Structure formats: structure tokens, C-alpha cells
mmCIF file of C-alpha atoms and ligand atoms in Angstrom:
data_model
loop_
_atom_site.group_PDB
_atom_site.id
_atom_site.type_symbol
_atom_site.label_atom_id
_atom_site.label_comp_id
_atom_site.label_asym_id
_atom_site.label_seq_id
_atom_site.Cartn_x
_atom_site.Cartn_y
_atom_site.Cartn_z
ATOM 1 C CA MET A 146 100.052 116.951 -76.350
ATOM 2 C CA PHE A 147 100.532 115.381 -79.714
ATOM 3 C CA ASP A 148 99.271 118.251 -81.935
ATOM 4 C CA ASN A 149 102.608 118.455 -83.777
ATOM 5 C CA PHE A 150 103.530 114.753 -83.141
ATOM 6 C CA PRO A 151 100.611 112.784 -84.453
ATOM 7 C CA LEU A 152 101.154 109.249 -83.532
ATOM 8 C CA TRP A 153 98.846 108.205 -86.111
ATOM 9 C CA PRO A 154 98.285 109.169 -89.745
ATOM 10 C CA HIS A 155 95.084 110.548 -91.142
ATOM 11 C CA ARG A 156 92.452 108.014 -91.731
ATOM 12 C CA ALA A 157 90.632 108.668 -95.028
ATOM 13 C CA SER A 158 90.029 105.599 -96.780
ATOM 14 C CA THR A 159 87.928 102.736 -96.220
ATOM 15 C CA LEU A 160 90.997 100.612 -96.051
ATOM 16 C CA ALA A 161 92.633 102.421 -92.998
ATOM 17 C CA GLY A 162 90.292 101.020 -90.548
ATOM 18 C CA ASN A 163 90.708 97.605 -91.258
ATOM 19 C CA VAL A 164 94.526 97.975 -91.197
ATOM 20 C CA ASP A 165 94.436 100.059 -88.077
ATOM 21 C CA ALA A 166 92.472 97.506 -86.435
ATOM 22 C CA LEU A 167 95.021 94.700 -87.243
ATOM 23 C CA PHE A 168 97.835 96.982 -86.440
ATOM 24 C CA ILE A 169 96.279 97.564 -82.801
ATOM 25 C CA PHE A 170 95.698 93.537 -82.528
ATOM 26 C CA LEU A 171 99.232 92.937 -83.256
ATOM 27 C CA LEU A 172 100.114 95.555 -80.760
ATOM 28 C CA ILE A 173 98.492 94.046 -78.004
ATOM 29 C CA VAL A 174 99.426 90.371 -78.695
ATOM 30 C CA THR A 175 103.180 91.170 -79.068
ATOM 31 C CA GLY A 176 102.602 93.648 -75.901
ATOM 32 C CA MET A 177 101.018 91.104 -73.843
ATOM 33 C CA MET A 178 103.620 88.304 -74.894
ATOM 34 C CA THR A 179 106.449 90.699 -74.098
ATOM 35 C CA VAL A 180 104.751 90.922 -70.609
ATOM 36 C CA LEU A 181 104.442 87.419 -70.182
ATOM 37 C CA VAL A 182 108.042 86.433 -71.152
ATOM 38 C CA PHE A 183 109.565 88.928 -69.065
ATOM 39 C CA GLY A 184 107.219 88.191 -66.127
ATOM 40 C CA ALA A 185 108.209 84.520 -66.213
ATOM 41 C CA ILE A 186 112.185 85.281 -66.723
ATOM 42 C CA ILE A 187 111.804 87.630 -63.168
ATOM 43 C CA TYR A 188 109.483 84.854 -61.400
ATOM 44 C CA PHE A 189 111.829 81.802 -62.562
ATOM 45 C CA ALA A 190 114.842 83.524 -61.746
ATOM 46 C CA ALA A 191 113.747 84.104 -58.193
ATOM 47 C CA ARG A 192 112.036 80.996 -57.621
ATOM 48 C CA TYR A 193 114.459 78.777 -59.022
ATOM 49 C CA HIS A 194 117.777 80.775 -58.239
ATOM 50 C CA ARG A 195 120.816 78.433 -56.927
ATOM 51 C CA ARG A 196 120.967 77.633 -53.597
ATOM 52 C CA PRO A 197 123.748 76.085 -51.506
ATOM 53 C CA GLY A 198 122.817 72.263 -50.737
ATOM 54 C CA VAL A 199 119.776 72.153 -52.705
ATOM 55 C CA LEU A 200 120.021 69.796 -55.822
ATOM 56 C CA ALA A 201 117.731 70.644 -58.838
ATOM 57 C CA GLU A 202 114.687 68.781 -59.751
ATOM 58 C CA GLN A 203 114.934 67.086 -62.929
ATOM 59 C CA ILE A 204 112.029 67.490 -64.990
ATOM 60 C CA GLU A 205 111.759 64.936 -68.597
ATOM 61 C CA GLY A 206 109.136 66.701 -70.656
ATOM 62 C CA SER A 207 105.310 67.202 -70.002
ATOM 63 C CA THR A 208 103.205 66.274 -73.101
ATOM 64 C CA PRO A 209 100.322 68.458 -71.925
ATOM 65 C CA LEU A 210 102.629 71.522 -71.183
ATOM 66 C CA GLU A 211 104.199 71.151 -74.650
ATOM 67 C CA LEU A 212 100.798 70.703 -76.276
ATOM 68 C CA THR A 213 99.496 73.842 -74.782
ATOM 69 C CA TRP A 214 102.178 75.818 -75.696
ATOM 70 C CA SER A 215 101.841 74.700 -79.718
ATOM 71 C CA ILE A 216 98.485 74.921 -79.944
ATOM 72 C CA ILE A 217 97.866 78.460 -78.298
ATOM 73 C CA PRO A 218 100.592 79.978 -80.417
ATOM 74 C CA LEU A 219 99.070 78.337 -83.467
ATOM 75 C CA GLY A 220 95.478 79.577 -82.910
ATOM 76 C CA VAL A 221 97.059 83.208 -82.212
ATOM 77 C CA PHE A 222 99.299 82.922 -85.637
ATOM 78 C CA MET A 223 96.146 81.610 -87.457
ATOM 79 C CA VAL A 224 94.248 84.606 -86.466
ATOM 80 C CA ILE A 225 96.922 86.804 -87.601
ATOM 81 C CA PHE A 226 97.419 85.058 -90.885
ATOM 82 C CA LEU A 227 93.897 84.757 -91.763
ATOM 83 C CA TRP A 228 93.185 88.428 -90.589
ATOM 84 C CA GLY A 229 95.935 89.499 -92.704
ATOM 85 C CA ALA A 230 94.713 87.815 -95.788
ATOM 86 C CA VAL A 231 91.342 89.104 -95.679
ATOM 87 C CA VAL A 232 93.003 92.717 -95.342
ATOM 88 C CA TYR A 233 95.309 91.791 -97.936
ATOM 89 C CA PHE A 234 93.142 90.927 -100.553
ATOM 90 C CA GLN A 235 90.904 93.739 -99.776
ATOM 91 C CA GLU A 236 93.881 96.101 -100.357
ATOM 92 C CA ARG A 237 94.814 93.727 -103.804
ATOM 93 C CA THR A 238 91.180 93.772 -105.508
ATOM 94 C CA PRO A 239 89.903 97.024 -106.921
ATOM 95 C CA PRO A 240 86.337 97.150 -107.207
ATOM 96 C CA ARG A 241 85.391 96.796 -110.933
ATOM 97 C CA ASP A 242 83.738 100.111 -111.783
ATOM 98 C CA ALA A 243 86.291 102.297 -110.195
ATOM 99 C CA THR A 244 87.695 105.368 -111.364
ATOM 100 C CA GLU A 245 90.990 104.668 -113.434
ATOM 101 C CA VAL A 246 93.777 107.050 -113.415
ATOM 102 C CA TYR A 247 97.124 105.820 -115.057
ATOM 103 C CA VAL A 248 100.643 106.605 -113.081
ATOM 104 C CA VAL A 249 104.009 107.189 -114.833
ATOM 105 C CA ALA A 250 106.763 107.318 -112.315
ATOM 106 C CA LYS A 251 110.118 108.559 -113.190
ATOM 107 C CA GLN A 252 113.146 110.147 -111.386
ATOM 108 C CA TRP A 253 111.947 111.941 -109.699
ATOM 109 C CA MET A 254 108.410 112.896 -110.294
ATOM 110 C CA TRP A 255 104.928 111.284 -110.271
ATOM 111 C CA LYS A 256 102.990 111.727 -113.653
ATOM 112 C CA LEU A 257 99.270 111.046 -113.734
ATOM 113 C CA GLU A 258 96.762 110.958 -116.147
ATOM 114 C CA HIS A 259 92.577 110.604 -115.375
ATOM 115 C CA ALA A 260 90.887 108.341 -117.892
ATOM 116 C CA GLU A 261 88.804 111.531 -118.644
ATOM 117 C CA GLY A 262 92.109 113.260 -120.339
ATOM 118 C CA GLN A 263 92.959 115.516 -117.264
ATOM 119 C CA ARG A 264 97.083 115.339 -116.777
ATOM 120 C CA GLU A 265 98.810 116.244 -113.335
ATOM 121 C CA ILE A 266 101.937 116.185 -111.801
ATOM 122 C CA ASN A 267 102.813 115.356 -108.346
ATOM 123 C CA GLU A 268 99.134 116.009 -107.596
ATOM 124 C CA LEU A 269 95.789 113.746 -108.099
ATOM 125 C CA HIS A 270 92.458 115.158 -107.715
ATOM 126 C CA VAL A 271 89.864 112.600 -106.936
ATOM 127 C CA PRO A 272 86.106 113.067 -105.711
ATOM 128 C CA VAL A 273 85.552 111.798 -102.037
ATOM 129 C CA GLY A 274 83.447 108.560 -102.057
ATOM 130 C CA GLN A 275 84.275 106.859 -105.065
ATOM 131 C CA ASP A 276 86.740 104.055 -105.790
ATOM 132 C CA VAL A 277 89.823 105.307 -107.694
ATOM 133 C CA LYS A 278 91.785 102.680 -109.202
ATOM 134 C CA LEU A 279 95.754 103.448 -109.951
ATOM 135 C CA ILE A 280 97.378 101.818 -112.844
ATOM 136 C CA MET A 281 101.043 102.406 -112.515
ATOM 137 C CA THR A 282 104.627 101.813 -114.291
ATOM 138 C CA SER A 283 107.636 103.221 -114.432
ATOM 139 C CA GLN A 284 109.894 104.806 -117.137
ATOM 140 C CA ASP A 285 113.210 103.920 -115.218
ATOM 141 C CA VAL A 286 113.797 102.271 -111.938
ATOM 142 C CA ILE A 287 111.485 100.765 -109.304
ATOM 143 C CA HIS A 288 109.545 103.388 -107.162
ATOM 144 C CA SER A 289 106.617 102.799 -104.603
ATOM 145 C CA PHE A 290 103.274 104.982 -104.616
ATOM 146 C CA TYR A 291 102.635 105.171 -101.090
ATOM 147 C CA VAL A 292 99.698 107.394 -99.111
ATOM 148 C CA PRO A 293 99.876 106.553 -95.496
ATOM 149 C CA ALA A 294 96.390 108.276 -94.895
ATOM 150 C CA PHE A 295 94.915 105.542 -97.169
ATOM 151 C CA ARG A 296 96.928 103.017 -95.748
ATOM 152 C CA ILE A 297 98.022 101.917 -99.397
ATOM 153 C CA LYS A 298 101.621 101.297 -100.700
ATOM 154 C CA GLN A 299 102.334 99.497 -103.917
ATOM 155 C CA ASP A 300 105.607 99.226 -105.844
ATOM 156 C CA VAL A 301 105.670 100.679 -109.256
ATOM 157 C CA LEU A 302 107.997 98.652 -111.805
ATOM 158 C CA PRO A 303 109.503 99.644 -115.096
ATOM 159 C CA GLY A 304 107.928 97.151 -117.887
ATOM 160 C CA ARG A 305 104.849 96.226 -116.216
ATOM 161 C CA TYR A 306 101.839 97.575 -114.707
ATOM 162 C CA THR A 307 101.105 97.366 -111.240
ATOM 163 C CA VAL A 308 97.507 98.152 -109.549
ATOM 164 C CA GLU A 309 95.993 99.887 -106.541
ATOM 165 C CA TRP A 310 92.943 101.208 -105.581
ATOM 166 C CA PHE A 311 91.416 103.216 -102.631
ATOM 167 C CA HIS A 312 88.145 104.811 -101.694
ATOM 168 C CA PRO A 313 88.451 108.036 -100.049
ATOM 169 C CA THR A 314 86.131 108.700 -97.252
ATOM 170 C CA LYS A 315 87.419 112.257 -96.025
ATOM 171 C CA ALA A 316 87.943 115.762 -98.076
ATOM 172 C CA GLY A 317 91.616 117.138 -97.765
ATOM 173 C CA THR A 318 94.823 117.163 -99.137
ATOM 174 C CA TYR A 319 96.817 113.811 -98.101
ATOM 175 C CA HIS A 320 100.558 113.198 -98.523
ATOM 176 C CA LEU A 321 101.995 111.497 -101.654
ATOM 177 C CA PHE A 322 105.408 109.676 -101.037
ATOM 178 C CA CYS A 323 107.827 107.455 -102.985
ATOM 179 C CA ALA A 324 108.591 104.456 -100.472
ATOM 180 C CA GLU A 325 111.645 103.219 -102.702
ATOM 181 C CA TYR A 326 114.844 104.532 -102.741
ATOM 182 C CA CYS A 327 115.376 105.653 -106.401
ATOM 183 C CA GLY A 328 118.110 107.678 -106.557
ATOM 184 C CA THR A 329 119.511 111.238 -105.005
ATOM 185 C CA GLN A 330 116.299 112.908 -105.260
ATOM 186 C CA HIS A 331 114.159 109.912 -103.897
ATOM 187 C CA SER A 332 113.079 112.107 -100.672
ATOM 188 C CA GLY A 333 111.977 114.755 -103.203
ATOM 189 C CA MET A 334 109.624 112.622 -105.157
ATOM 190 C CA ILE A 335 106.665 113.442 -102.863
ATOM 191 C CA GLY A 336 103.070 114.807 -103.609
ATOM 192 C CA SER A 337 99.860 115.257 -102.775
ATOM 193 C CA ILE A 338 96.514 113.626 -103.154
ATOM 194 C CA VAL A 339 93.431 115.961 -102.937
ATOM 195 C CA VAL A 340 90.102 114.564 -101.919
ATOM 196 C CA MET A 341 87.618 117.058 -103.152
ATOM 197 C CA GLU A 342 83.707 117.213 -102.695
ATOM 198 C CA PRO A 343 81.989 115.980 -105.337
ATOM 199 C CA ALA A 344 80.692 119.217 -106.934
ATOM 200 C CA GLN A 345 83.922 120.826 -106.484
ATOM 201 C CA TYR A 346 85.456 118.020 -107.878
ATOM 202 C CA GLU A 347 83.032 118.229 -110.739
ATOM 203 C CA ALA A 348 84.259 121.736 -111.542
ATOM 204 C CA TRP A 349 87.986 120.854 -111.384
ATOM 205 C CA MET A 350 87.196 118.408 -113.981
ATOM 206 C CA SER A 351 85.660 120.523 -116.657
ATOM 207 C CA GLY A 352 88.401 122.766 -115.898
ATOM 208 C CA GLY A 353 90.823 121.481 -118.649
ATOM 209 C CA SER A 354 91.413 118.117 -120.428
ATOM 210 C CA SER A 355 92.545 117.257 -123.774
ATOM 211 C CA GLY A 356 89.679 114.630 -124.370
ATOM 212 C CA PRO A 357 89.463 111.230 -122.837
ATOM 213 C CA LEU A 358 92.572 108.871 -122.927
ATOM 214 C CA SER A 359 90.880 106.108 -124.871
ATOM 215 C CA VAL A 360 90.581 108.918 -127.587
ATOM 216 C CA ALA A 361 94.198 109.742 -127.381
ATOM 217 C CA GLY A 362 95.251 106.281 -127.875
ATOM 218 C CA GLU A 363 92.597 105.799 -130.730
ATOM 219 C CA LYS A 364 94.634 108.236 -132.552
ATOM 220 C CA ILE A 365 98.120 106.630 -131.575
ATOM 221 C CA PHE A 366 96.463 103.414 -132.843
ATOM 222 C CA ALA A 367 95.454 105.256 -136.292
ATOM 223 C CA GLU A 368 98.966 106.989 -136.561
ATOM 224 C CA LEU A 369 101.100 103.598 -136.116
ATOM 225 C CA GLY A 370 98.926 101.830 -138.424
ATOM 226 C CA CYS A 371 97.724 99.283 -136.117
ATOM 227 C CA ALA A 372 94.293 99.502 -137.531
ATOM 228 C CA THR A 373 95.466 98.224 -140.733
ATOM 229 C CA CYS A 374 96.018 94.635 -139.432
ATOM 230 C CA HIS A 375 93.671 94.915 -136.348
ATOM 231 C CA ARG A 376 90.383 95.468 -138.302
ATOM 232 C CA MET A 377 86.966 95.938 -136.722
ATOM 233 C CA ASP A 378 86.015 92.678 -138.784
ATOM 234 C CA THR A 379 87.204 89.134 -139.084
ATOM 235 C CA GLN A 380 89.467 90.032 -142.215
ATOM 236 C CA GLY A 381 92.385 91.555 -140.772
ATOM 237 C CA ARG A 382 95.994 90.134 -139.877
ATOM 238 C CA GLY A 383 95.867 90.692 -136.790
ATOM 239 C CA PRO A 384 92.790 90.154 -134.077
ATOM 240 C CA ASN A 385 89.828 92.024 -134.158
ATOM 241 C CA LEU A 386 90.011 94.058 -130.467
ATOM 242 C CA LEU A 387 86.602 94.794 -129.607
ATOM 243 C CA GLY A 388 85.308 93.251 -126.790
ATOM 244 C CA VAL A 389 88.789 91.563 -126.113
ATOM 245 C CA PHE A 390 89.696 93.362 -122.794
ATOM 246 C CA GLY A 391 88.824 91.403 -119.972
ATOM 247 C CA LYS A 392 88.153 88.066 -121.617
ATOM 248 C CA PRO A 393 90.167 85.127 -121.644
ATOM 249 C CA VAL A 394 92.038 84.566 -124.612
ATOM 250 C CA GLN A 395 93.156 81.347 -126.495
ATOM 251 C CA LEU A 396 96.814 81.219 -127.320
ATOM 252 C CA GLU A 397 98.656 79.644 -130.578
ATOM 253 C CA ASP A 398 100.442 77.640 -127.907
ATOM 254 C CA GLY A 399 97.243 76.008 -126.314
ATOM 255 C CA ARG A 400 97.657 78.335 -123.191
ATOM 256 C CA THR A 401 94.663 80.650 -122.364
ATOM 257 C CA VAL A 402 95.244 83.910 -120.885
ATOM 258 C CA ILE A 403 93.112 87.218 -119.634
ATOM 259 C CA ALA A 404 93.330 90.153 -121.592
ATOM 260 C CA ASP A 405 94.184 92.288 -118.725
ATOM 261 C CA GLU A 406 96.207 95.527 -118.745
ATOM 262 C CA ASN A 407 99.446 93.942 -118.610
ATOM 263 C CA TYR A 408 98.679 91.384 -121.591
ATOM 264 C CA ILE A 409 97.968 94.592 -123.691
ATOM 265 C CA ARG A 410 101.277 96.099 -122.812
ATOM 266 C CA GLU A 411 103.195 93.408 -123.581
ATOM 267 C CA SER A 412 101.452 92.568 -126.848
ATOM 268 C CA ILE A 413 102.310 95.813 -128.086
ATOM 269 C CA LEU A 414 105.942 95.611 -126.861
ATOM 270 C CA ASP A 415 106.888 91.647 -127.626
ATOM 271 C CA PRO A 416 104.040 90.975 -129.725
ATOM 272 C CA GLY A 417 105.550 87.129 -130.210
ATOM 273 C CA ALA A 418 105.205 86.362 -126.566
ATOM 274 C CA LYS A 419 101.637 85.668 -126.629
ATOM 275 C CA VAL A 420 100.219 84.879 -130.117
ATOM 276 C CA VAL A 421 96.338 84.668 -130.367
ATOM 277 C CA GLN A 422 95.210 80.944 -132.009
ATOM 278 C CA GLY A 423 94.780 81.521 -135.859
ATOM 279 C CA PHE A 424 97.357 84.271 -136.352
ATOM 280 C CA LYS A 425 100.912 84.202 -137.494
ATOM 281 C CA PRO A 426 103.491 86.076 -135.420
ATOM 282 C CA VAL A 427 104.171 88.918 -138.205
ATOM 283 C CA MET A 428 103.183 92.144 -135.878
ATOM 284 C CA PRO A 429 106.541 94.090 -135.268
ATOM 285 C CA THR A 430 107.425 95.323 -131.800
ATOM 286 C CA PHE A 431 106.861 98.671 -130.582
ATOM 287 C CA GLN A 432 109.523 98.777 -128.095
ATOM 288 C CA GLY A 433 111.008 102.182 -128.175
ATOM 289 C CA LEU A 434 108.507 103.775 -130.777
ATOM 290 C CA VAL A 435 105.732 104.227 -127.865
ATOM 291 C CA SER A 436 106.067 106.351 -124.764
ATOM 292 C CA GLU A 437 104.593 105.207 -121.361
ATOM 293 C CA GLU A 438 102.073 107.815 -121.744
ATOM 294 C CA GLN A 439 101.279 106.460 -125.440
ATOM 295 C CA LEU A 440 101.161 102.808 -124.127
ATOM 296 C CA ASN A 441 98.597 104.170 -121.097
ATOM 297 C CA ALA A 442 96.830 105.587 -124.050
ATOM 298 C CA LEU A 443 96.629 102.541 -126.183
ATOM 299 C CA VAL A 444 95.785 100.392 -123.379
ATOM 300 C CA ALA A 445 92.836 102.769 -122.228
ATOM 301 C CA TYR A 446 91.639 102.635 -126.062
ATOM 302 C CA VAL A 447 91.794 98.879 -126.316
ATOM 303 C CA LYS A 448 89.759 98.772 -123.013
ATOM 304 C CA SER A 449 87.308 101.137 -124.289
ATOM 305 C CA LEU A 450 86.465 98.758 -127.072
ATOM 306 C CA SER A 451 84.931 96.497 -124.630
ATOM 307 C CA LYS A 452 82.770 99.244 -122.107
ATOM 308 C CA PRO A 453 79.422 99.834 -122.961
ATOM 309 C CA MET A 454 79.157 103.334 -124.478
ATOM 310 C CA GLU A 455 78.986 106.175 -122.362
ATOM 311 C CA PRO A 456 76.834 109.121 -123.222
ATOM 312 C CA GLY A 457 78.989 112.173 -124.220
ATOM 313 C CA VAL A 458 82.223 110.096 -124.430
ATOM 314 C CA LYS A 459 83.677 109.381 -127.571
ATOM 315 C CA THR A 460 84.443 105.446 -127.967
ATOM 316 C CA ALA A 461 86.505 103.282 -130.748
ATOM 317 C CA ALA A 462 82.803 103.454 -133.028
ATOM 318 C CA GLY A 463 83.476 107.103 -133.554
ATOM 319 C CA GLN A 464 80.557 108.690 -131.428
ATOM 320 C CA GLU A 465 80.466 112.472 -130.661
ATOM 321 C CA THR A 466 82.462 113.446 -127.704
ATOM 322 C CA ALA A 467 81.368 116.548 -125.668
ATOM 323 C CA PRO A 468 83.272 119.335 -126.046
ATOM 324 C CA LYS A 469 85.918 120.220 -123.212
ATOM 325 C CA ALA A 470 87.204 123.640 -122.158
ATOM 326 C CA PRO A 471 90.881 124.459 -122.806
ATOM 327 C CA ALA A 472 93.594 123.242 -120.317
ATOM 328 C CA LYS A 473 93.706 124.893 -117.042
ATOM 329 C CA GLY A 474 97.052 126.663 -115.954
ATOM 330 C CA SER A 475 97.825 124.178 -113.156
ATOM 331 C CA GLN A 476 97.692 121.130 -115.428
ATOM 332 C CA VAL A 477 100.120 119.653 -117.589
ATOM 333 C CA ASN A 478 99.647 118.747 -121.099
HETATM 334 CU CU1 CUA B 238 110.985 107.588 -106.746
HETATM 335 CU CU2 CUA B 238 111.804 106.645 -104.499
#
């Protein structure tokens, strides 16, 4: 009956079950309350309607009754709150070793770049059974990355990174929507997430890449002259970036911040905002000089300086990279 009119989107991520369970619970609670309220209205209307010659009895409050209708709803709302908070924190906390994909939204398309270097437009290929973390930003207005089958939705903002993650559980192709009105072709800003079996994914992955994103970032780092100040020793005019990512950083003004993606991004675009202790605010801004894609590559490079080296992947220290085949036709380079 519902073949062409599904009431429920596919469930294709580990988060989907939790979100649905909470939603069903809310439906049952609100359904029961609706029945209760309308039942009481009808019962009281019949039981206490006006009769000629009968005076209504005046009731001046009842403490047990008032406590009951305060405490029971409080309990119900606390369950909803705590359950919702658990699901929310699950959605908000990407697992540590998730595969990272950079997303740049613009009117009206999604540009995606894998850490390994594969680029895609309006399509994202991922293997089944692996955590995927999306690091997202926008080139123009606010968009929203929405995948109903995974039960995830997150605004994508210009000027900063936002993050969401998922763990696909079923191979298949799932809708990607923009869920924030972003101009005339907002409704056309759609795409698909292709979840593949690991073997298929390996084959797809080996199909084409311009090399890891961090290597592209290293090149930009050199081209922009960053390396002249951010040297790999303590003699540079800027801080040594080795091992910085993910660690607390002591600032000149006494604050301590964690060196996350947004911190690195800000330090490139607005270097004076958070100056590291012991250094002078001498770095020029790169606002307008680097594109969102280049920024992502630079962030990926700085991150790679804090990762244990993976075999076959070239890192900052200049290890050899495994040769990659030339780009596939379907991918954008
Ligand atoms: Cu992008 Cu709506």
C-alpha cells in the first residue's frame, strides 16, 4: 500500500535507529496526551453541563491533585530531555578515527574532497561500516547538509567549519538535500551519498586522485611562503606546527585554546585573533588569497603534522607516496 508513499525514510546509519526510537516515543506520548485531553473535555462537558436549578459546587484547589499534574509531566519531560540529549551528543561527537571528508557548499552545489584527494561534486562515495566525518564550510550563504537516511542534518556556514558524522550500515544510494533556503535554485541543490561494499569502494578509490589533500596543502604551504616562518625547529618567527593539532595552545593574552580545524582556519585568515605565547603578531592575513579548497588543504596539512605516519602516504616529513592512477572521468579535479 505504501510502496510509492513511504512513511519512513530508509534507515542506513547507526544513528537512525536511535532517532526513530525517540521520535516514536514522542508520537506515543503526544498521542496519549491528545486522547487524554479530548477525553477529559468530552467527559467533563457531559458530566458538568449546566442544569436548571442546580448550583455548581465551588472547589478551592487541591494540593495532591496539583502535585500530581506537576510531577508526572515533569518526569515525562525529563525523560524526553535526557533521551534527546543522549541522541544529540551521539550526533555531535564524531568518533576519533573517522575518515575525513571536506565539504564546500556554494550556490548551488556540493563540492566534496576526500582526505586521500578524490574530489566529487554532488556525490559522495563512502564504504559501508566506516565512520565518516564531514568538515564543512560554505563559499557564500548558509546551506545545510541533510541526509534523511542517516538522520543527520547540519548547517553549513560561511567563514567557519561545522562538523557532522555518520556510520553507514547498508550499501545503497541515498538522497542528499540542502535543507536551508539558499536562493532560487535551493531545491536543486541535491545529490547522493553512495555507500559501497568495502571491496567496491577500494576499486573506486584507486580510480583517481591528485594525491592526499595534506600533500596539496603542503604544496600551498610552500608556495605561500608559510614555511619560511613556520619552521620545523624553534628558530622560526612563527610557531613550529609539528604536533600542534588537537593540543591546547597557550596564547599571548593568557587564554588557552584547543588547536582544532576552526582555530587553524582562523589563524590563516585572521592571524592576529589568537597569537601564540612568545610570538609577535607579524603574520599577514591570507583572507582573499586562498580559496575554501586551499584552506581545507592547508588545514589537512597542519593536521597531518600531528598524525602518526601512514605507510604509503606522503606526509610533512617528505615520505614517499604510493603512485596513484590518473583521474577518472566522473571526478572533478
Ligand atoms: Cu544550499 Cu539551500
